[in-house]
Every structure is written in C-alpha cells, then in structure tokens.
PDB file of C-alpha atoms in Angstrom:
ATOM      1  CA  UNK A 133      78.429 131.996 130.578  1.00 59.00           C
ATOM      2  CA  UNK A 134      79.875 133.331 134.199  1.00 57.00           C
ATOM      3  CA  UNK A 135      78.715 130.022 135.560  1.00 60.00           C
ATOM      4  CA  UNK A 136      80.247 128.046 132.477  1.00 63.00           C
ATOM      5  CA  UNK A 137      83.782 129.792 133.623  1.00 62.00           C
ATOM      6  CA  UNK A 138      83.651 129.369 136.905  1.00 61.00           C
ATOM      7  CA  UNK A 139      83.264 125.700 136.339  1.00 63.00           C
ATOM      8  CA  UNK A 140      85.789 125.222 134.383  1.00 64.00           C
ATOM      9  CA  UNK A 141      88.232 127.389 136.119  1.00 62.00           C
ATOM     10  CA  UNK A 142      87.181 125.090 139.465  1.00 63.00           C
ATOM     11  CA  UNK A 143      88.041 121.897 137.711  1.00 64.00           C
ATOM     12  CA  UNK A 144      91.459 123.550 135.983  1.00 62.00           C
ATOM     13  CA  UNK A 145      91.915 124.377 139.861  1.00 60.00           C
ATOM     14  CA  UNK A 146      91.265 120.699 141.058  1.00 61.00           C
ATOM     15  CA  UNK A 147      93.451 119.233 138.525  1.00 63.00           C
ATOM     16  CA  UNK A 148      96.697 122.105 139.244  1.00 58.00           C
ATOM     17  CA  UNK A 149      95.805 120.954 143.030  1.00 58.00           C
ATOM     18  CA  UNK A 150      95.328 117.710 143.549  1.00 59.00           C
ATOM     19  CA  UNK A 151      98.938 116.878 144.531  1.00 58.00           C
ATOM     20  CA  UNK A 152      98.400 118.783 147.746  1.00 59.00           C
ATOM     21  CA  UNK A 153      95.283 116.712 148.813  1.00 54.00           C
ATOM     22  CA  UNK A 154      96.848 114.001 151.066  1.00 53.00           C
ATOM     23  CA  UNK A 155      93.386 111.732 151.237  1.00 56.00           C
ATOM     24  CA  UNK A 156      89.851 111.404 149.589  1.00 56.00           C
ATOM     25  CA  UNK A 157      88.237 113.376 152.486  1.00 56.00           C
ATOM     26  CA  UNK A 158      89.914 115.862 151.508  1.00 53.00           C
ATOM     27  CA  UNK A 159      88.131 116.223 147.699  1.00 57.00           C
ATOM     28  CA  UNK A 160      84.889 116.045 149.798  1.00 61.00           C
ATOM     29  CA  UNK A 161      84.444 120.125 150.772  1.00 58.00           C
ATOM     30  CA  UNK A 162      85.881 121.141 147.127  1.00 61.00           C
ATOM     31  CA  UNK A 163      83.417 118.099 145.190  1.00 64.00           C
ATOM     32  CA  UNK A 164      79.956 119.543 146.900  1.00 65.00           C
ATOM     33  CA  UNK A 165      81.325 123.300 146.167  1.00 63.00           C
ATOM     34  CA  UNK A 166      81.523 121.819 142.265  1.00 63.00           C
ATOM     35  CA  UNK A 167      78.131 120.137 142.772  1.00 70.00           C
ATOM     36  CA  UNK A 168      76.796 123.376 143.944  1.00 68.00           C
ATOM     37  CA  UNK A 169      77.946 125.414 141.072  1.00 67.00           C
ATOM     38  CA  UNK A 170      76.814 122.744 138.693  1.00 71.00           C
ATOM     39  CA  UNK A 171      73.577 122.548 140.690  1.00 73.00           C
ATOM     40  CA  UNK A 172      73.606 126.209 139.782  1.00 72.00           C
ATOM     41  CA  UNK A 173      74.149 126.220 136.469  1.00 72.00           C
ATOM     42  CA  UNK A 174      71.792 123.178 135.303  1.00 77.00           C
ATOM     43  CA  UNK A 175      68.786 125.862 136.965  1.00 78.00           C
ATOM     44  CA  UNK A 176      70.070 129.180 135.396  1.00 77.00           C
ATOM     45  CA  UNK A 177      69.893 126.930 132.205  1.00 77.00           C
ATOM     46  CA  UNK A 178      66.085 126.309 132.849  1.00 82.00           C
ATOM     47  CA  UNK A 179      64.640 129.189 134.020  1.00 81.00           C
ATOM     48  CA  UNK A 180      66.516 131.254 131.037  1.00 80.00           C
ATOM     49  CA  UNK A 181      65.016 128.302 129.057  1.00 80.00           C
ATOM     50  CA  UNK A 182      61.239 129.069 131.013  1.00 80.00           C
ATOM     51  CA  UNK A 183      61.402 133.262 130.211  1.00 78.00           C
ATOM     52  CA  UNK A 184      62.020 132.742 126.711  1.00 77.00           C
ATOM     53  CA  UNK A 185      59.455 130.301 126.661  1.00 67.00           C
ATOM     54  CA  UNK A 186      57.181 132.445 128.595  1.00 71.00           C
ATOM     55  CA  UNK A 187      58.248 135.094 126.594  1.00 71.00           C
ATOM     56  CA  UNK A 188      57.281 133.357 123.075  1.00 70.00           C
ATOM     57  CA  UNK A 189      54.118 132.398 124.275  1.00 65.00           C
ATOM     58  CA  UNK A 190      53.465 136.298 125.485  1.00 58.00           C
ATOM     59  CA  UNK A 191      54.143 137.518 122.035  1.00 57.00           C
ATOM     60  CA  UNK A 192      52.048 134.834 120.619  1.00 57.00           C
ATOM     61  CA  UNK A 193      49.080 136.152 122.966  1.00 55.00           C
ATOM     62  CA  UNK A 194      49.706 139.573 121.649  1.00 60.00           C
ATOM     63  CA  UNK A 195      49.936 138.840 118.511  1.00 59.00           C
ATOM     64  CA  UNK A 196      46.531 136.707 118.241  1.00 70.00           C
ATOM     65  CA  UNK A 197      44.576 139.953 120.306  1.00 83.00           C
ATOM     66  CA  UNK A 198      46.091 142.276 117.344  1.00 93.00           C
ATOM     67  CA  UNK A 199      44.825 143.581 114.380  1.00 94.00           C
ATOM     68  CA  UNK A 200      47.554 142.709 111.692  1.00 93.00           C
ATOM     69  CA  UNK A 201      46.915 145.591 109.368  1.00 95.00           C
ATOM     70  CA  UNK A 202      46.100 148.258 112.406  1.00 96.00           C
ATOM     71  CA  UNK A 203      47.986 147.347 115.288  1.00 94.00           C
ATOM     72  CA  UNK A 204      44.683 147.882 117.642  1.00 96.00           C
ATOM     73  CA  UNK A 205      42.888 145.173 119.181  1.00 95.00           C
ATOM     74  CA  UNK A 206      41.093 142.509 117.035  1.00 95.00           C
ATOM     75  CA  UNK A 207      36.996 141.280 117.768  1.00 94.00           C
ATOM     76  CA  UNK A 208      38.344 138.849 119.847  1.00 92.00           C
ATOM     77  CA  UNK A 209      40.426 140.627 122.341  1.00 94.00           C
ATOM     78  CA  UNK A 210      37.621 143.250 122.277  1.00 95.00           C
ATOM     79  CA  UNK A 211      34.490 141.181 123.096  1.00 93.00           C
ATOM     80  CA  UNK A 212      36.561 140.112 126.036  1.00 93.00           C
ATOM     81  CA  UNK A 213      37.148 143.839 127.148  1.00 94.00           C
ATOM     82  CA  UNK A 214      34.059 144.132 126.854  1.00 94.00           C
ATOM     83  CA  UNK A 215      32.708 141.523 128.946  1.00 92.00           C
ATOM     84  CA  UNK A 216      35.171 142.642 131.778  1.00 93.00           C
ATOM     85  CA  UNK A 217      34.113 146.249 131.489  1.00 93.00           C
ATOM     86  CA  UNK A 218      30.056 145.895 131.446  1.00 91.00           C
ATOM     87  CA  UNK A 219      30.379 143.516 134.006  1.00 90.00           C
ATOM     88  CA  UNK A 220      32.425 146.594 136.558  1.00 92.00           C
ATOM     89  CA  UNK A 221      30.045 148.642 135.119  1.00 90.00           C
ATOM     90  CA  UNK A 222      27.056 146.877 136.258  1.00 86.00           C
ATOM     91  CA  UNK A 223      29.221 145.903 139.784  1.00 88.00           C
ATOM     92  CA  UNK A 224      29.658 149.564 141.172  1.00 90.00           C
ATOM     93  CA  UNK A 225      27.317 151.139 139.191  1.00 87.00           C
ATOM     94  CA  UNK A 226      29.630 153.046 136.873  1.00 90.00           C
ATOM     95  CA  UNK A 227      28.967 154.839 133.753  1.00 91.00           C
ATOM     96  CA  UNK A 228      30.303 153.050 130.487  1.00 93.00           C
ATOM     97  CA  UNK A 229      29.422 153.501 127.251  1.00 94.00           C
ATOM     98  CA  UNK A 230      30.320 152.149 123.399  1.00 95.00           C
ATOM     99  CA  UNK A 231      31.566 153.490 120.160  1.00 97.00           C
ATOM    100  CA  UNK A 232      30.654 152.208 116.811  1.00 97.00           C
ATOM    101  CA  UNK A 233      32.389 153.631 113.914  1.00 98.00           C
ATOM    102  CA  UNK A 234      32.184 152.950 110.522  1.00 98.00           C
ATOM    103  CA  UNK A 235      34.313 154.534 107.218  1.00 98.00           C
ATOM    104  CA  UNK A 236      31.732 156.085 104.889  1.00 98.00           C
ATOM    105  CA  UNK A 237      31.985 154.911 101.367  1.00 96.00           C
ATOM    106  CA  UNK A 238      34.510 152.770 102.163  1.00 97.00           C
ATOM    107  CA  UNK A 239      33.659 150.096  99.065  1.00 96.00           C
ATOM    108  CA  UNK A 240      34.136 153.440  96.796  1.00 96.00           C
ATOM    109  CA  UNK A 241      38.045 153.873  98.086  1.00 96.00           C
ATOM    110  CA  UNK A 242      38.690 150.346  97.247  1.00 95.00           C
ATOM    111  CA  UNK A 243      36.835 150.292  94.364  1.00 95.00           C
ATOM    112  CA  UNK A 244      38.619 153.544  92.875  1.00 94.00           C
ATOM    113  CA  UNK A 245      42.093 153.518  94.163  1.00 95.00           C
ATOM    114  CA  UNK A 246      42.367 149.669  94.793  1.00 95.00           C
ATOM    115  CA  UNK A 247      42.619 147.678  98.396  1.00 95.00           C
ATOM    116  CA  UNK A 248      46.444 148.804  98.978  1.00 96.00           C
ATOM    117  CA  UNK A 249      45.045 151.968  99.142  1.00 96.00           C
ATOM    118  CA  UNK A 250      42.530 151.176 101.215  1.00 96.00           C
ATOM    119  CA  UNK A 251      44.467 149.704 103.353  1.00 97.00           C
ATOM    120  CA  UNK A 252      46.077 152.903 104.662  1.00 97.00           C
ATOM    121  CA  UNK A 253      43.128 154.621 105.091  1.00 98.00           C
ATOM    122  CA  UNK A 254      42.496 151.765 107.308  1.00 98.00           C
ATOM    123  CA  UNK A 255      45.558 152.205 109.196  1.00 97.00           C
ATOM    124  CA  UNK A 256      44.818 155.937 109.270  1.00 98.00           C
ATOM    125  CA  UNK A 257      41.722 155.852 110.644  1.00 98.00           C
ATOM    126  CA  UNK A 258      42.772 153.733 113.410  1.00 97.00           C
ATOM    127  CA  UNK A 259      45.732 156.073 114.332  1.00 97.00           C
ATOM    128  CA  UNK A 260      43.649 159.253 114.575  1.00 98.00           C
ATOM    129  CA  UNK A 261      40.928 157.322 116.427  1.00 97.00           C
ATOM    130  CA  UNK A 262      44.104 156.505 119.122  1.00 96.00           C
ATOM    131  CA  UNK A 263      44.926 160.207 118.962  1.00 96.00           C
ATOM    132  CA  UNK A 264      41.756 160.913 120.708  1.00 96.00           C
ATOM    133  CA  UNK A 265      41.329 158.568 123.074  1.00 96.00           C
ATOM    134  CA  UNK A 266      42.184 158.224 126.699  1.00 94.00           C
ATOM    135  CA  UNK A 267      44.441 155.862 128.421  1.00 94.00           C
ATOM    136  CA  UNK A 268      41.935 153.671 129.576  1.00 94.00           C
ATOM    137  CA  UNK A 269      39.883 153.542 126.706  1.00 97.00           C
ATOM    138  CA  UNK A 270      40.046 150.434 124.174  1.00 97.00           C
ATOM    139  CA  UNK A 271      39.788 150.470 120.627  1.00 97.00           C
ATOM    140  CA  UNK A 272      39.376 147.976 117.990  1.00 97.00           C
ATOM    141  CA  UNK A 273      39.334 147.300 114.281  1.00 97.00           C
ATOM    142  CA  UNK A 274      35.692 145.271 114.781  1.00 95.00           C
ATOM    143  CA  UNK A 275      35.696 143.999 110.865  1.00 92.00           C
ATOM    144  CA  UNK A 276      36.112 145.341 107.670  1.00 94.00           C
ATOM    145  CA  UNK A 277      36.077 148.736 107.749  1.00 97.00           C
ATOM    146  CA  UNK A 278      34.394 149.167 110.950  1.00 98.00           C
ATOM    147  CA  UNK A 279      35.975 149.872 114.395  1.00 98.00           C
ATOM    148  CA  UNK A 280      34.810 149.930 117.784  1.00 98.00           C
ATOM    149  CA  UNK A 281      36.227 151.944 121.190  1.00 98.00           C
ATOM    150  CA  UNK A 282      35.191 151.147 124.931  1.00 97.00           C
ATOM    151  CA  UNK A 283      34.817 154.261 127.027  1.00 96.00           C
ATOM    152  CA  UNK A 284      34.868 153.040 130.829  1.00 95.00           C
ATOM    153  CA  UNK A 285      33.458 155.923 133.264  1.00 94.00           C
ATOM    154  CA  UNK A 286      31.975 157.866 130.489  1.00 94.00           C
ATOM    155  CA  UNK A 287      28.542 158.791 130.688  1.00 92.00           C
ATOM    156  CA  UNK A 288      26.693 159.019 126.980  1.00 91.00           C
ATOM    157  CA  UNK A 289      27.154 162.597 126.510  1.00 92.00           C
ATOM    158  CA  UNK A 290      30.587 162.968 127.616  1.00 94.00           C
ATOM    159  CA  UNK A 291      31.070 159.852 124.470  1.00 95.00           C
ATOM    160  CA  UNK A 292      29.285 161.986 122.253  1.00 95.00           C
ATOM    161  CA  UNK A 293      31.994 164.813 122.814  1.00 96.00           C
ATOM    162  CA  UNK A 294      34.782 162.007 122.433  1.00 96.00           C
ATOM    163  CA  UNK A 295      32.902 160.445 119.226  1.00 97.00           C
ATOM    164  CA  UNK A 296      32.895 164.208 117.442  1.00 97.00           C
ATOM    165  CA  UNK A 297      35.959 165.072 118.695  1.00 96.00           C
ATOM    166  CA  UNK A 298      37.318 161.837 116.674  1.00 97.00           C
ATOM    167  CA  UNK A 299      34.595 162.217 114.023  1.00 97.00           C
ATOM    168  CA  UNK A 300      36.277 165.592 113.378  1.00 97.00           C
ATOM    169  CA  UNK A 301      39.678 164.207 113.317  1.00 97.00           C
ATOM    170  CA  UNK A 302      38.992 161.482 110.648  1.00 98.00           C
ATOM    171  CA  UNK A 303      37.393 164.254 108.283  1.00 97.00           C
ATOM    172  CA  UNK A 304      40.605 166.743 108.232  1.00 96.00           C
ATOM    173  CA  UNK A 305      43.427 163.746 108.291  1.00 96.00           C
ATOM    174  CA  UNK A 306      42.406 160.987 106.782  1.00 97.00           C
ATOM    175  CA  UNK A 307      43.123 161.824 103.438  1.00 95.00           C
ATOM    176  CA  UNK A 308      45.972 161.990 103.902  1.00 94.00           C
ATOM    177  CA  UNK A 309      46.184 158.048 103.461  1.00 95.00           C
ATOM    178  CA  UNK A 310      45.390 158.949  99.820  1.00 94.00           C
ATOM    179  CA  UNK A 311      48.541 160.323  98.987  1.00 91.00           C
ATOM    180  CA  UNK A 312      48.425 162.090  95.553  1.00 92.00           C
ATOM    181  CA  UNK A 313      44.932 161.456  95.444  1.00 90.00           C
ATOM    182  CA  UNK A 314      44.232 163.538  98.262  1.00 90.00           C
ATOM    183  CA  UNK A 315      42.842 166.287  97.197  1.00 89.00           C
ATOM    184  CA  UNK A 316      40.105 164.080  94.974  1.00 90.00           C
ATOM    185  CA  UNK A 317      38.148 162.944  97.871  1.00 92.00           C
ATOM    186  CA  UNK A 318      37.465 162.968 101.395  1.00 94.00           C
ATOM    187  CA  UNK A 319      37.663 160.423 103.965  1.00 97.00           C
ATOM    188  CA  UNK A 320      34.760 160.498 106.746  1.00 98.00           C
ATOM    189  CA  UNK A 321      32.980 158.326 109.449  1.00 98.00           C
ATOM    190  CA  UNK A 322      29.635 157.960 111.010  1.00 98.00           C
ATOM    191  CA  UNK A 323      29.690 157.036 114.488  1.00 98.00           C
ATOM    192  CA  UNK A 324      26.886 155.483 116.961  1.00 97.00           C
ATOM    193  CA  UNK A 325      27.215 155.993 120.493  1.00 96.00           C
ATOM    194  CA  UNK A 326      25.541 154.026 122.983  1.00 94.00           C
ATOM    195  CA  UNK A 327      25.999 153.696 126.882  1.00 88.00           C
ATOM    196  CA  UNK A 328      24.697 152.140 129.894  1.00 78.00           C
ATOM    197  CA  UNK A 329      21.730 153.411 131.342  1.00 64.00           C
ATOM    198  CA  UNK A 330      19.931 150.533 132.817  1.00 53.00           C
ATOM    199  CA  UNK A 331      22.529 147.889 134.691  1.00 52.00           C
ATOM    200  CA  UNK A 332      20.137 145.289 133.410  1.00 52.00           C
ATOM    201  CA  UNK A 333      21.801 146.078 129.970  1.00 61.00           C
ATOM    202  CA  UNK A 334      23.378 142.978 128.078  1.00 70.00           C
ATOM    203  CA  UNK A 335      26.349 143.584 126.534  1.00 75.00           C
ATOM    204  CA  UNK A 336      24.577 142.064 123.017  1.00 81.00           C
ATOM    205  CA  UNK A 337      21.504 144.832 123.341  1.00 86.00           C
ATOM    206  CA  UNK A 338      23.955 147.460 123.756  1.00 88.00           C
ATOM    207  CA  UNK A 339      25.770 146.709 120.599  1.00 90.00           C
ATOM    208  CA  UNK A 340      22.512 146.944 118.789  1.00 91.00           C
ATOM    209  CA  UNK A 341      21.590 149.975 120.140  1.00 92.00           C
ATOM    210  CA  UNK A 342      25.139 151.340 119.054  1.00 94.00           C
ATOM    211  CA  UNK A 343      24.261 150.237 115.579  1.00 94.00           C
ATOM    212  CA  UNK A 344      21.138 151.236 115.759  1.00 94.00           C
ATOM    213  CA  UNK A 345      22.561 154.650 116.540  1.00 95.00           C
ATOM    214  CA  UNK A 346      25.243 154.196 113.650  1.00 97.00           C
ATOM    215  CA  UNK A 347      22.612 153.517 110.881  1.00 96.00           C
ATOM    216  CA  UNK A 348      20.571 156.673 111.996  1.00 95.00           C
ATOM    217  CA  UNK A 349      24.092 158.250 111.101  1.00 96.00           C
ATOM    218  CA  UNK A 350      23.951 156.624 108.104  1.00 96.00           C
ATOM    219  CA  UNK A 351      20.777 157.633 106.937  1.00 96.00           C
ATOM    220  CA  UNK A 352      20.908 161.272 108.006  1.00 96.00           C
ATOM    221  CA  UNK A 353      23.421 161.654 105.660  1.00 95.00           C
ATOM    222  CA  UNK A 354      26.698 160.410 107.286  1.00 96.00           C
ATOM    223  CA  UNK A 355      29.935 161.967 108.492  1.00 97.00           C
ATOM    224  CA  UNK A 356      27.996 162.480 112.121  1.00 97.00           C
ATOM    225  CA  UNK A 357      27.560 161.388 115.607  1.00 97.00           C
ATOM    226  CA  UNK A 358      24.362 159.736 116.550  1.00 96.00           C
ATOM    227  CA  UNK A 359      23.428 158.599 119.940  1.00 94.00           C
ATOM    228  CA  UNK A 360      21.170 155.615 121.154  1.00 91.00           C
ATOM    229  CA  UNK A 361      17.780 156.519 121.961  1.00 68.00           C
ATOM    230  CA  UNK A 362      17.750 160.270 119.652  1.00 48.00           C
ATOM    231  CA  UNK A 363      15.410 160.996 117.048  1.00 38.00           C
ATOM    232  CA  UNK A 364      17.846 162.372 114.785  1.00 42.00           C
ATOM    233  CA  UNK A 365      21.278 162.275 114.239  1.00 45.00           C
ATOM    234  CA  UNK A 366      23.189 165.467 114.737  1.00 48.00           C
ATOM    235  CA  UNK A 367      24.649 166.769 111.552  1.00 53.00           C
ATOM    236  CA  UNK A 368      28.854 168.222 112.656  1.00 56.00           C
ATOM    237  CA  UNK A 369      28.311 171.813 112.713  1.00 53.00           C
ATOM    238  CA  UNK A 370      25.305 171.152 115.058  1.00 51.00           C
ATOM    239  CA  UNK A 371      26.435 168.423 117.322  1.00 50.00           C
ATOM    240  CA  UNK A 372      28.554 170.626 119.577  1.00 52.00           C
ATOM    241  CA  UNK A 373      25.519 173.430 120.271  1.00 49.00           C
ATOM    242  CA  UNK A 374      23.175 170.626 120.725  1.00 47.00           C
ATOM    243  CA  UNK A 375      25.441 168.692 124.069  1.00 46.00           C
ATOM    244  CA  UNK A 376      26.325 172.925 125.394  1.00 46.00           C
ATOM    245  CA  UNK A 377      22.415 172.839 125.777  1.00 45.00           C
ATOM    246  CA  UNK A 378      21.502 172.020 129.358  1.00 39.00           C
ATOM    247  CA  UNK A 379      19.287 169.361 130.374  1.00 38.00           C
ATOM    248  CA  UNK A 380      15.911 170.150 131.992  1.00 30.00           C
TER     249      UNK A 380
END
C-alpha cells in the first residue's frame, strides 16, 4: 500500500511538473526513478504472494502430521520421528527408548456413554500424557485408542519412571472427561516400555517388544507399567520400590 502511494503521488508529481521540463532528456532521471518504484512494487507483490503461499502450504503440513481429535502427532508424523531418532540413537550410541500406551476398557466407555464421550477421554488422555513429558519427547495418538511417546536419551528405567509417572496421571484425571458420570467409573492405561539396548535394534522389533511389554500389562491385570524383557509386569503400588532397588 506505501508503494501503491508513492506511485501515484510520483505520477500526480510528473503531471503538476511537466511544464518545467524544457526537453525529453529531461523525463529520463524522473522515468527510471518511476521504473524503479514500479520495479519495486511488482516484487513486494510476489514475495507477499510467495509467504502466504509458503505459509498455506506450512499449515497444510501441520495439519496432515496432526491428530484431528487430539492435537498430538498422527502415525504418520510419528513413524518418521521415529526413524530420525533410532537412527541418532544407533549413530552416537545414545540411549532411546519407546512408549506404548493403551486406554483400558476403552470399547466399555464407548459402549456405555457413547463415542462423544469417548472422544474426550481421548482428548484427555492425550493432554495428561503432554503434562508429563519433556520438551524433547514426542507423543502420538498411534490409532484408536492407543498412543505412543518417543523418549530420546532415556535409558529403559528412567522410561519406566516417566511411563508411571503418566500411568499415575491418567488414573486420578481422566475421569474427569466423564463429566457427570465421573464418579461411575475410572479411566486407566497399561503401558509397555521398551528401549534400545542393542544398536542392531530395528525400529519394527522394537515396537513389538513395546507391545509385547503392553500385553504383559494387559494380562497382569492392567492399569500398570511393563517393561520389555521382564517376567512380570509391575502392579502401581509396586512399580516405584521395584526401579529404587539397585542393580547388581
């Protein structure tokens, strides 16, 4: 718009003036001035055209890496944060390690309050699991009712802590995504926790053995923290004496 003026305040100029030019030379200093400004103004015009163009297609990029219904990453976006970080892991030999987190009785909330319900316990569940995470930690709504968090330079028992610590979370808040049915129910998780311990690792076999880890939750009775490679999974009240024990 300040370009649009001054162009049109230099021709209003030319025209008021033009009596005291005696020759054509004399329009030649004043005409590559007005070329300049218009030379000006035609590239303002594109690169404001460019940013919102870049702009568009950055919220488009965001908006295909995003949950909808969350706001955290989607499978997509995650797989590829997940590449990058096993791949630095394996590089310099860095400790990394994997959440997998699943609502327990999840098909019961829909079932009994209906999916708009579940729905917030959805969003819920991702919000707390936020609450407890670090910076440079990722999380992700993985499917359904299952999410997934990235825990760069974290060793396995230092995810454990951050799994219960968010296990923990989930079981006191949660509910609150009920609303009036609150006090009816509550809302829990079961988490698997997995890291790297062999730089040979594939990023597909550590999945598993966060799964693996997740259905040893499962089956121990849920609303726990189990890790790759235990024999049992830790029931809550235990799972913070059991990491406190030293290693011999």
């Amino acid at each position: 718009a300040f370009i649009a003026r001054f162009i049109l305040g230099y021709l209003y100029y030319l025209i008021r003036s033009q009596e005291r030019y005696e020759s054509a030379s004399d329009l030649i200093a004043p005409a590559m001035f007005f070329m300049g400004a218009a030379f000006v103004a035609l590239v303002a015009r594109i690169m404001l055209r460019t940013t919102r163009d870049l702009l568009r297609v950055s919220s488009l990029e965001e908006e295909s890496a995003t949950d909808p219904l969350t706001g955290l990453k989607n499978r997509r976006a995650f797989d590829q944060c997940w590449k990058v970080e096993l791949a630095r892991a394996k590089r310099f030999a860095i400790p990394l390690s994997l959440l997998v987190i699943d609502i327990d009785h999840f098909k019961d909330v829909n079932d009994s309050y209906g999916h708009a319900v579940g729905d917030q316990v959805l969003i819920k569940v991702g919000q707390l699991i936020c609450s407890c995470l670090r910076v440079s930690d990722v999380a992700a709504r993985y499917g359904g009712e299952e999410f997934a968090v990235i825990a760069p330079h974290t060793a396995p028992n230092m995810a454990a802590l951050l799994a219960e610590r968010l296990r923990a979370a989930v079981q006191r808040d949660a509910c609150q995504a009920l609303g009036q049915h609150a006090a009816e129910r509550s809302i829990t998780v079961s988490v698997g926790v997995a890291g790297v311990n062999d730089l040979a690792l594939s990023g597909e076999r550590m999945f598993e053995s966060a799964d693996e880890a997740l259905y040893e939750a499962k089956r121990a009775g849920r609303n726990r923290v189990s890790m790759a490679g235990s024999v049992n999974a830790a029931p809550p009240a235990e799972f913070g004496m059991m990491l406190a024990k030293p290693a011999f």
